[in-house]
C-alpha cells in the first residue's frame, strides 16, 4: 500500500447517486463507508445469501435482491435514481435458472447471460457491466473509490520474503496467472518450489483448508513453509472480482503452515489492512506486493 | 482400448531379469502378473507405505524399501541381478530428507535429486530414470509391457459423450494440459462448460472428493453432469507416472455427480478395464478416449 502509484480517487459529478451491488466479504462495507464519509449517500443492493447479516450494510439505504431476481436489477437501481454502479464483494452462488423470476427485463438479457455463464465468471461480469452501461449507468471499480485498498509493491508486513521463498513465489505466481488465463481461478500454493494446489470454484479459503488437510495428513513430506499467490487474471475486468486478501486469508495461510502471501501489486485489494498486517506480524507471516505481470487492457 | 495403434509389447533379451519398483495401485500387480505369465520371474521392490498389504505382490520374489532408503535402490537391484527396471504405481509420499539413511550411493545422487525435487515430479522421475540408465539398467515403461492397458480412442463404455458433454470435455482437456505444462497435475473437472477444479498434489481422487463436497454444499448451482479429463503432461516421461484411471475413478466421478470421464488416448492407462467398464455401464457414466494433443518427445 506504499510504493505503487495509485489511481486517483474517482470524482463523482454533482447529482450522482452510487448504487453498490453488494456480495460477500468486507469490500462492500468499505466502499459504502468511504462513500458515506465523502457525504455521498449510497444505495446498497444486498445480494441475498452472500452478505453476512452482521455486515452493517443495513445501516445504509438498501434493498435485498436474490440472484434469481437478477431481472429486476435495472428497475431497482433506476427506482433509487442510481447513476453510478459499483460491483463489490464475492458472489459465490450461481443463480438457479429454474428458480428465476421471469420478467421482461430478464427475458431480454437471458440469452447473453446464458452465453456469458458458459464463458465463466469473467465473461458473466463483462456482460453484466456492458448491460448496465447500455442502460445508462456508469460502472465504477471499487479500486477507484477506495484506492487505499489497492496493494502496492513490496512487503506490507515486518517480515519480508526470505531468499528461500523466492522459488515458491515464482512458481505460484506463474501457475496462478496460467489458470487465470483460462478464467478458472486467481490463486495457487507452492511448497518446496513446487505448486501443490490450484484454486478452482472452492475459492482461496477452500484451497487453503485443503493445504492444511494435506499437511496434517503428512502429504507434504514434512516440508516447512510455502506461499500463497493471488493475482489478477490476464484479462481481468478490474471493475469486478479483483483478487482480494484480508485477515482471514492470513489466518488460513498460517493454519496451512505457509510462510507468507504474495499478491499482485496494483491489481489486488487488501481488506482490513491494519488488522491483516498486525495479525500477520503476530503470526510471523509475510505479505508482499509482487510486481504486476502481463498486459492488461 | 480399441482403435489406436498400440506400441508392440517389449521383447526382453534372453537372460533378462525385470525389477519392478512398485508404488501404490493396481499397475505393479498387473505388470508383475503379465511378466509372470510370460515365464519371466520379476523381482518386485515394494515401496513401503505405498502399496497396500493385500496387493498380492509378496507372491513374487520381492523386497521392501522405504523412500528414505532410496540410496540403496541400485545396490538392491544389482544384488537381485536385475537388468531391466519398470517404475509402476503411484508414489504419493515424498522422502523425509531428515530420515534418509546416509550411504555413499545416496550422497552421490543427493545434489541431483534435490535439484530434481525442486523441479517437481516429472523432473525427479527423469533424474531417477537417467540415474538408473547410467548405472547400466534399461528402463522400460509399463505401457510397453502391458500395452492392453493403454487407452484407445473412442468410448470404452456403452454410453458415449452427449453433445452437451463436448464443451465440458474441451474445457477440462485444455485446463488439464495447461497445468500439466506447469508440471502440477494431470486432471481437471468441468461442469456447465466451466472448469471448476484442478488437480494438485491431492491427486485425482482428492479432487473428485472435493467436487462431491462442493455439489453437496450447493456450490455448483444445481448444475447436473460435468466431466473429469485426465491427460499426459505436454512433456510427460512415459516410463513413469502415466495418467491412470480405474474403477475407483469411475466410482468417485459418479459420487461427484459427473456424467463421464475422458482420458487421452495412447497416453493413459486403464486399470481393471473390464471391472471399470461394467461399473461405468451400471452407473450410466461414459468413459471415452480423447484424441491425443500436443507433441511428445
XYZ file of C-alpha atoms in Angstrom:
594
model
C 0.000 0.000 0.000
C 3.023 2.178 -0.488
C 5.263 2.328 -3.459
C 2.953 1.812 -6.424
C 1.167 4.756 -7.973
C -2.483 4.571 -7.129
C -5.237 5.576 -9.480
C -6.641 8.884 -8.275
C -9.937 8.613 -6.431
C -12.945 8.738 -8.733
C -14.702 12.133 -8.727
C -18.478 11.934 -8.911
C -20.277 14.715 -10.768
C -22.880 16.690 -8.811
C -26.199 14.881 -8.533
C -24.633 11.411 -8.674
C -26.147 8.563 -6.720
C -23.974 5.491 -6.271
C -25.511 2.031 -6.153
C -23.447 -0.729 -4.578
C -24.314 -4.249 -5.697
C -23.054 -5.959 -2.558
C -21.799 -9.534 -2.444
C -19.998 -11.131 0.491
C -16.907 -10.005 2.380
C -15.744 -6.660 3.688
C -15.368 -4.799 0.403
C -18.967 -3.545 0.039
C -18.845 -2.245 3.621
C -15.548 -0.439 2.989
C -16.956 1.102 -0.192
C -20.188 2.160 1.495
C -18.330 3.680 4.468
C -15.958 5.510 2.196
C -18.756 6.986 0.082
C -20.686 7.919 3.201
C -17.639 9.720 4.620
C -17.469 11.736 1.389
C -21.014 12.897 2.040
C -22.447 10.710 -0.696
C -25.432 8.638 0.329
C -25.009 5.267 -1.370
C -27.828 2.885 -2.169
C -26.849 -0.685 -1.305
C -28.394 -3.585 -3.172
C -27.616 -6.567 -0.967
C -27.382 -9.870 -2.851
C -29.324 -12.298 -0.662
C -27.340 -15.155 0.840
C -23.937 -13.666 0.038
C -23.573 -10.842 2.523
C -23.410 -11.779 6.199
C -26.338 -10.476 8.296
C -23.966 -8.533 10.594
C -22.221 -6.773 7.717
C -23.702 -3.456 8.830
C -24.849 -2.750 5.292
C -28.426 -2.306 6.532
C -27.290 0.965 8.127
C -27.405 2.386 4.628
C -30.335 2.988 2.329
C -30.720 -0.565 0.981
C -32.767 -3.276 -0.641
C -32.262 -7.045 -0.903
C -32.267 -8.963 -4.184
C -31.927 -12.693 -4.706
C -29.728 -13.894 -7.526
C -32.854 -15.256 -9.132
C -34.356 -11.754 -9.178
C -31.465 -10.542 -11.342
C -34.019 -9.478 -13.949
C -35.237 -6.613 -11.762
C -31.742 -5.245 -11.067
C -32.005 -2.383 -13.527
C -35.530 -1.411 -12.445
C -34.499 -1.400 -8.777
C -31.444 0.751 -9.440
C -33.485 3.171 -11.569
C -36.179 3.408 -8.877
C -33.499 4.573 -6.455
C -32.204 7.105 -9.023
C -28.811 5.417 -9.179
C -26.399 6.895 -11.738
C -23.172 5.035 -10.883
C -22.851 1.345 -10.041
C -20.134 -0.460 -8.079
C -19.999 -4.259 -8.056
C -18.340 -5.150 -4.766
C -17.785 -8.426 -2.933
C -17.871 -12.061 -3.797
C -20.877 -13.761 -5.323
C -20.231 -17.416 -4.658
C -23.567 -18.875 -5.586
C -24.729 -19.154 -9.155
C -28.354 -18.386 -9.935
C -30.583 -21.426 -10.117
C -32.141 -20.870 -13.501
C -35.225 -22.897 -12.559
C -35.980 -20.521 -9.681
C -35.560 -17.310 -11.629
C -38.473 -14.916 -11.573
C -39.429 -14.323 -15.127
C -39.678 -10.684 -16.115
C -39.455 -8.805 -19.361
C -36.148 -7.338 -18.285
C -34.836 -10.786 -17.564
C -36.099 -12.302 -20.773
C -34.227 -9.620 -22.673
C -30.917 -10.488 -21.070
C -31.271 -14.271 -20.717
C -29.525 -15.178 -23.976
C -26.482 -13.035 -23.216
C -26.327 -14.159 -19.603
C -26.515 -17.812 -20.569
C -23.747 -17.291 -23.127
C -21.727 -15.459 -20.502
C -22.193 -18.123 -17.839
C -20.789 -20.628 -20.301
C -17.666 -18.480 -20.600
C -17.050 -18.437 -16.859
C -17.015 -15.732 -14.260
C -15.233 -13.077 -16.161
C -17.446 -13.434 -19.175
C -20.520 -13.050 -16.973
C -19.194 -9.966 -15.223
C -18.305 -8.337 -18.519
C -21.830 -8.927 -19.801
C -23.380 -7.524 -16.624
C -21.164 -4.439 -16.830
C -21.881 -3.924 -20.519
C -25.600 -4.393 -19.843
C -25.566 -1.789 -17.075
C -23.676 0.670 -19.252
C -26.096 0.167 -22.144
C -28.874 1.076 -19.736
C -27.190 4.375 -18.885
C -25.290 3.574 -15.686
C -21.614 4.359 -15.226
C -19.857 1.344 -13.756
C -17.022 2.234 -11.395
C -14.451 -0.119 -9.870
C -14.167 -0.399 -6.099
C -10.427 0.267 -6.534
C -11.308 3.689 -7.988
C -13.396 4.578 -4.947
C -11.115 3.295 -2.194
C -7.655 3.385 -3.831
C -6.044 2.899 -0.424
C -7.174 -0.735 -0.572
C -5.079 -1.424 -3.663
C -1.901 -3.328 -2.784
C 1.376 -1.615 -3.507
C 4.688 -3.269 -4.293
C 6.933 -4.645 -1.580
C 6.328 -6.094 1.883
C 3.289 -4.874 3.825
C 4.462 -6.709 6.920
C 7.530 -6.508 9.156
C 8.694 -9.760 7.681
C 9.771 -9.801 4.028
C 10.072 -12.951 1.909
C 13.341 -14.800 2.526
C 15.579 -15.908 -0.324
C 14.128 -19.394 0.164
C 10.602 -18.099 -0.510
C 11.511 -16.799 -3.954
C 11.159 -20.099 -5.822
C 7.739 -20.612 -4.222
C 6.576 -17.103 -5.094
C 7.744 -17.525 -8.695
C 6.152 -20.939 -9.158
C 2.832 -19.980 -7.567
C 2.680 -16.678 -9.462
C 3.240 -18.399 -12.816
C 0.612 -21.031 -12.045
C -1.951 -18.513 -10.799
C -1.511 -16.437 -13.976
C -1.861 -19.545 -16.120
C -5.140 -20.657 -14.565
C -6.299 -17.036 -14.636
C -5.666 -17.084 -18.379
C -8.131 -19.977 -18.566
C -10.557 -17.972 -16.382
C -10.549 -20.633 -13.675
C -9.142 -19.048 -10.525
C -6.784 -16.443 -9.148
C -4.634 -18.311 -6.663
C -2.049 -21.062 -6.256
C 0.028 -22.503 -3.419
C 3.649 -23.587 -3.838
C 5.667 -25.529 -1.274
C 9.231 -26.702 -1.691
C 9.444 -24.895 -5.042
C 6.511 -26.837 -6.417
C 2.893 -25.836 -6.980
C 0.743 -28.211 -4.976
C -2.706 -26.605 -5.090
C -4.654 -24.575 -7.621
C -7.767 -22.570 -6.923
C -10.976 -23.671 -8.577
C -14.537 -22.843 -7.642
C -13.802 -23.692 -3.974
C -12.098 -20.290 -3.692
C -8.900 -19.238 -1.950
C -10.142 -20.161 1.514
C -11.230 -23.595 0.363
C -7.843 -24.157 -1.240
C -6.011 -23.136 1.948
C -8.168 -25.500 4.019
C -7.144 -28.258 1.622
C -3.457 -27.457 2.037
C -3.931 -27.594 5.812
C -5.511 -31.042 5.484
C -2.755 -32.259 3.161
C -0.151 -31.124 5.654
C -1.937 -32.733 8.586
C -2.104 -35.987 6.670
C 1.635 -35.944 6.015
C 1.171 -35.432 2.298
C 3.645 -32.554 2.105
C 6.672 -34.627 3.157
C 7.205 -32.552 6.273
C 8.221 -29.616 4.073
C 8.023 -26.378 6.016
C 6.756 -23.099 4.665
C 5.324 -22.396 1.262
C 3.391 -19.451 -0.137
C 0.015 -18.449 -1.494
C -0.008 -16.128 -4.502
C -3.119 -14.339 -5.728
C -3.112 -12.265 -8.884
C -5.399 -10.746 -11.453
C -6.354 -12.791 -14.478
C -4.501 -11.770 -17.646
C -7.705 -10.224 -18.993
C -9.142 -9.254 -15.630
C -12.119 -6.884 -15.648
C -10.844 -4.569 -12.919
C -14.314 -3.310 -12.086
C -15.330 -6.676 -10.663
C -13.813 -9.604 -8.878
C -10.341 -8.179 -8.268
C -8.170 -10.574 -6.276
C -8.649 -9.818 -2.591
C -6.983 -10.796 0.662
C -7.707 -9.961 4.273
C -7.190 -11.181 7.831
C -8.924 -14.495 7.102
C -6.512 -15.192 4.250
C -3.569 -14.704 6.615
C -5.203 -16.830 9.293
C -5.849 -19.713 6.902
C -2.389 -19.386 5.321
C -0.915 -19.695 8.801
C -3.101 -22.702 9.611
C -1.885 -24.282 6.345
C 1.697 -23.833 7.543
C 2.648 -21.288 4.886
C 5.321 -18.646 5.476
C 3.595 -15.903 3.564
C 1.298 -14.494 0.920
C 2.100 -12.699 -2.331
C -0.386 -10.508 -4.188
C -0.084 -8.704 -7.490
C 0.619 -5.031 -6.820
C -1.804 -2.536 -8.321
C -4.320 -5.242 -9.206
C -5.269 -6.703 -5.817
C -7.273 -5.385 -2.900
C -6.319 -5.643 0.753
C -9.288 -5.700 3.122
C -8.948 -4.609 6.758
C -5.327 -3.787 6.020
C -4.209 -2.761 9.533
C -5.853 -5.817 11.135
C -4.406 -8.101 8.491
C -0.893 -6.715 8.873
C -0.898 -6.883 12.661
C -2.205 -10.454 12.526
C 0.485 -11.433 10.011
C 3.150 -9.737 12.150
C 1.943 -11.592 15.212
C 1.913 -14.938 13.380
C 5.266 -14.298 11.697
C 3.974 -14.348 8.117
C 4.947 -12.003 5.342
C 2.527 -10.359 2.930
C 4.200 -8.910 -0.125
C 3.030 -6.970 -3.169
C 4.600 -8.532 -6.258
C 5.413 -6.603 -9.393
C 2.468 -6.759 -11.812
C 2.849 -9.144 -14.744
C 1.370 -9.180 -18.273
C -0.510 -6.511 -20.127
C -3.953 -5.578 -19.005
C -6.438 -3.843 -21.281
C -8.800 -49.985 -25.758
C -9.544 -50.433 -29.412
C -8.847 -48.105 -32.253
C -5.449 -46.593 -31.510
C -2.283 -48.359 -32.585
C -0.602 -49.805 -29.561
C 3.132 -49.937 -29.128
C 4.220 -53.534 -29.641
C 4.939 -55.418 -26.458
C 8.536 -55.037 -25.310
C 10.707 -58.085 -26.079
C 13.230 -58.952 -23.387
C 16.542 -60.436 -24.493
C 17.473 -63.841 -23.063
C 18.881 -63.640 -19.542
C 16.884 -60.538 -18.635
C 15.641 -60.044 -15.114
C 12.959 -57.406 -14.657
C 12.812 -55.368 -11.468
C 9.507 -53.660 -10.689
C 9.754 -50.635 -8.416
C 6.216 -50.889 -7.070
C 4.228 -47.927 -5.780
C 0.508 -47.968 -4.963
C -2.443 -49.013 -7.079
C -3.097 -51.931 -9.387
C -0.454 -51.226 -12.030
C 2.515 -53.008 -10.376
C 0.328 -56.080 -9.855
C -0.791 -56.079 -13.488
C 2.813 -55.713 -14.653
C 4.049 -58.484 -12.342
C 1.264 -60.843 -13.400
C 1.876 -60.120 -17.039
C 5.621 -60.777 -16.760
C 4.968 -63.914 -14.757
C 2.559 -65.190 -17.428
C 5.329 -64.721 -19.999
C 7.524 -67.015 -17.940
C 9.703 -64.176 -16.678
C 10.273 -64.149 -12.935
C 10.125 -60.494 -11.894
C 11.789 -59.093 -8.815
C 9.441 -56.669 -7.049
C 10.850 -53.856 -4.955
C 7.874 -52.747 -2.873
C 7.997 -49.100 -1.805
C 6.983 -49.199 1.856
C 3.782 -47.385 2.731
C 2.589 -47.004 -0.851
C 1.489 -50.470 -1.831
C -1.474 -51.962 0.037
C -0.604 -55.041 2.133
C -3.139 -57.155 0.213
C -1.745 -56.221 -3.189
C -0.537 -59.787 -3.688
C 2.916 -58.526 -4.666
C 4.504 -60.654 -1.934
C 3.639 -63.707 -4.052
C 6.604 -62.681 -6.181
C 10.286 -62.609 -5.357
C 10.390 -59.278 -3.520
C 11.995 -56.894 -1.088
C 10.678 -53.799 0.706
C 12.371 -50.408 0.580
C 11.355 -47.224 2.363
C 11.546 -43.980 0.415
C 14.278 -42.946 2.822
C 16.363 -45.956 1.780
C 16.377 -44.700 -1.823
C 20.164 -44.650 -1.668
C 20.327 -48.445 -1.656
C 17.997 -48.846 -4.660
C 20.773 -49.553 -7.140
C 22.597 -51.953 -4.806
C 19.379 -53.878 -4.123
C 18.524 -54.167 -7.804
C 22.089 -55.292 -8.629
C 22.011 -57.866 -5.842
C 18.945 -59.413 -7.458
C 20.683 -59.337 -10.863
C 18.068 -57.020 -12.337
C 18.781 -55.871 -15.919
C 15.514 -54.036 -16.744
C 13.578 -51.732 -14.452
C 9.902 -50.773 -14.545
C 8.614 -47.924 -12.363
C 4.961 -48.737 -11.736
C 2.327 -47.268 -9.463
C 1.844 -44.072 -7.554
C 4.335 -42.806 -5.033
C 2.333 -40.291 -3.046
C 4.679 -39.621 -0.183
C 7.868 -37.650 -0.587
C 11.023 -38.809 1.208
C 11.647 -37.109 4.519
C 15.175 -35.937 3.950
C 15.883 -35.881 7.696
C 15.095 -39.596 7.945
C 17.164 -40.694 4.970
C 19.730 -43.360 5.639
C 23.026 -41.906 4.589
C 25.029 -44.082 2.247
C 27.741 -43.451 -0.302
C 25.319 -44.218 -3.084
C 22.881 -41.701 -1.690
C 25.460 -38.996 -1.151
C 26.419 -39.298 -4.803
C 22.889 -38.630 -6.010
C 21.714 -36.131 -3.390
C 22.570 -32.992 -5.376
C 20.740 -34.160 -8.492
C 17.765 -35.442 -6.520
C 17.446 -32.185 -4.617
C 17.607 -30.244 -7.883
C 15.029 -32.601 -9.353
C 12.653 -32.340 -6.402
C 12.695 -28.592 -6.888
C 11.513 -29.101 -10.466
C 8.529 -31.197 -9.440
C 7.525 -34.753 -10.039
C 8.487 -35.082 -13.626
C 11.937 -33.670 -13.023
C 12.501 -36.186 -10.234
C 11.358 -39.128 -12.316
C 13.583 -38.097 -15.186
C 16.570 -37.937 -12.852
C 15.781 -41.336 -11.355
C 15.439 -42.852 -14.825
C 18.647 -41.242 -16.053
C 20.434 -42.374 -12.877
C 19.278 -45.968 -13.386
C 20.348 -45.915 -17.017
C 23.769 -44.525 -16.124
C 24.163 -47.479 -13.781
C 23.506 -49.931 -16.592
C 19.792 -50.692 -16.256
C 17.347 -50.481 -19.137
C 14.250 -48.589 -18.003
C 11.040 -49.833 -19.612
C 7.581 -48.246 -19.439
C 4.676 -50.221 -18.008
C 2.761 -49.344 -21.195
C 5.398 -51.267 -23.190
C 4.905 -54.376 -21.059
C 1.115 -54.400 -20.824
C 0.048 -52.453 -23.933
C -3.532 -53.670 -23.491
C -3.846 -51.225 -20.594
C -3.250 -48.226 -22.849
C -6.498 -46.392 -23.602
C -7.599 -46.256 -27.226
C -9.685 -43.582 -28.874
C -13.464 -43.501 -28.591
C -15.947 -44.679 -25.967
C -14.968 -47.639 -23.794
C -18.458 -47.780 -22.325
C -21.935 -48.364 -23.729
C -22.637 -44.699 -23.197
C -20.794 -42.164 -25.341
C -20.478 -38.458 -24.512
C -23.575 -36.484 -25.469
C -23.371 -33.274 -27.479
C -23.841 -31.416 -24.198
C -20.690 -33.031 -22.762
C -18.470 -31.640 -25.506
C -17.939 -28.179 -24.019
C -17.008 -29.774 -20.694
C -14.580 -32.213 -22.301
C -12.928 -29.392 -24.266
C -12.612 -27.056 -21.294
C -11.303 -29.721 -18.913
C -8.883 -31.094 -21.508
C -7.403 -27.630 -22.180
C -7.053 -26.925 -18.464
C -5.504 -30.305 -17.670
C -2.943 -29.825 -20.450
C -2.149 -26.327 -19.182
C -1.466 -27.414 -15.618
C 0.432 -30.413 -16.969
C 2.630 -27.948 -18.833
C 3.463 -26.429 -15.450
C 4.138 -29.956 -14.104
C 1.407 -29.590 -11.479
C -1.238 -32.216 -12.190
C -2.919 -34.274 -14.869
C -6.610 -33.730 -14.303
C -9.410 -31.168 -14.332
C -13.175 -31.175 -13.838
C -15.543 -29.029 -15.893
C -19.216 -28.505 -15.160
C -21.596 -26.314 -17.126
C -18.840 -25.574 -19.655
C -16.571 -24.182 -16.972
C -13.547 -25.690 -15.242
C -14.273 -25.779 -11.531
C -11.478 -27.939 -10.114
C -7.826 -28.525 -10.944
C -5.708 -31.363 -9.674
C -2.796 -30.532 -7.394
C -0.917 -32.775 -5.040
C -4.205 -34.107 -3.611
C -4.481 -36.296 -6.727
C -7.439 -37.168 -8.923
C -9.348 -38.926 -6.155
C -8.870 -35.989 -3.791
C -10.131 -33.615 -6.470
C -13.213 -35.738 -7.126
C -13.997 -35.864 -3.384
C -13.811 -32.074 -3.397
C -16.237 -31.809 -6.306
C -18.611 -34.104 -4.431
C -18.416 -31.816 -1.385
C -18.930 -28.688 -3.487
C -22.006 -30.238 -5.038
C -23.400 -31.342 -1.686
C -22.924 -27.815 -0.366
C -24.854 -26.328 -3.281
C -21.804 -24.595 -4.699
C -22.395 -25.878 -8.217
C -25.676 -24.044 -8.716
C -27.585 -27.287 -9.096
C -25.851 -27.883 -12.426
C -26.095 -31.509 -13.452
C -23.345 -33.535 -15.056
C -19.836 -32.471 -15.805
C -16.714 -34.409 -16.733
C -13.283 -35.351 -15.489
C -10.454 -35.277 -18.024
C -7.037 -36.799 -17.369
C -4.198 -36.444 -19.823
C -0.450 -36.718 -20.118
C 1.661 -33.687 -19.385
C 2.991 -31.984 -22.550
C 6.481 -33.302 -21.730
C 5.347 -36.453 -19.986
C 8.016 -39.058 -19.280
C 6.012 -42.042 -20.500
C 8.039 -44.518 -18.474
C 6.670 -43.163 -15.213
C 3.509 -41.625 -13.860
C 1.285 -42.023 -16.912
C -2.242 -40.787 -16.239
C -4.275 -43.698 -14.945
C -7.933 -44.413 -14.280
C -9.731 -47.415 -12.857
C -12.936 -48.485 -11.125
C -12.330 -46.113 -8.212
C -12.088 -43.163 -10.602
C -15.489 -44.067 -12.044
C -16.968 -44.588 -8.587
C -15.761 -41.189 -7.359
C -16.765 -39.443 -10.594
C -20.252 -40.871 -10.100
C -20.318 -39.756 -6.448
C -19.304 -36.286 -7.629
C -22.307 -36.251 -9.952
C -20.300 -36.271 -13.170
C -21.633 -37.779 -16.385
C -18.345 -39.203 -17.556
C -14.595 -39.361 -17.805
C -12.286 -38.508 -20.703
C -8.703 -39.753 -20.971
C -6.037 -39.032 -23.531
C -5.823 -41.957 -25.932
C -2.436 -43.638 -26.309
C -1.042 -41.848 -23.256
C -3.245 -43.074 -20.410
C -3.592 -46.406 -18.669
C -6.838 -48.117 -17.764
C -6.596 -50.379 -14.718
C -9.030 -53.268 -14.198
C -10.598 -52.340 -17.531
C -13.462 -54.871 -17.578
C -14.464 -54.048 -13.980
C -14.248 -50.347 -14.655
C -16.353 -50.554 -17.808
C -19.048 -52.694 -16.221
C -19.207 -50.359 -13.231
C -19.497 -47.327 -15.523
C -22.182 -49.067 -17.578
C -24.117 -49.886 -14.433
C -23.842 -46.302 -13.136
C -24.627 -44.775 -16.534
C -21.312 -42.976 -16.971
C -19.272 -42.756 -20.147
C -15.527 -43.274 -20.343
C -14.017 -42.015 -23.567
C -10.548 -41.972 -25.086
C -9.864 -38.500 -26.469
C -7.593 -37.826 -29.412
C -4.051 -37.148 -28.170
C -2.970 -33.498 -28.159
C 0.447 -31.820 -28.463
C 3.801 -33.252 -29.425
C 5.563 -35.600 -27.081
C 9.290 -36.131 -27.143
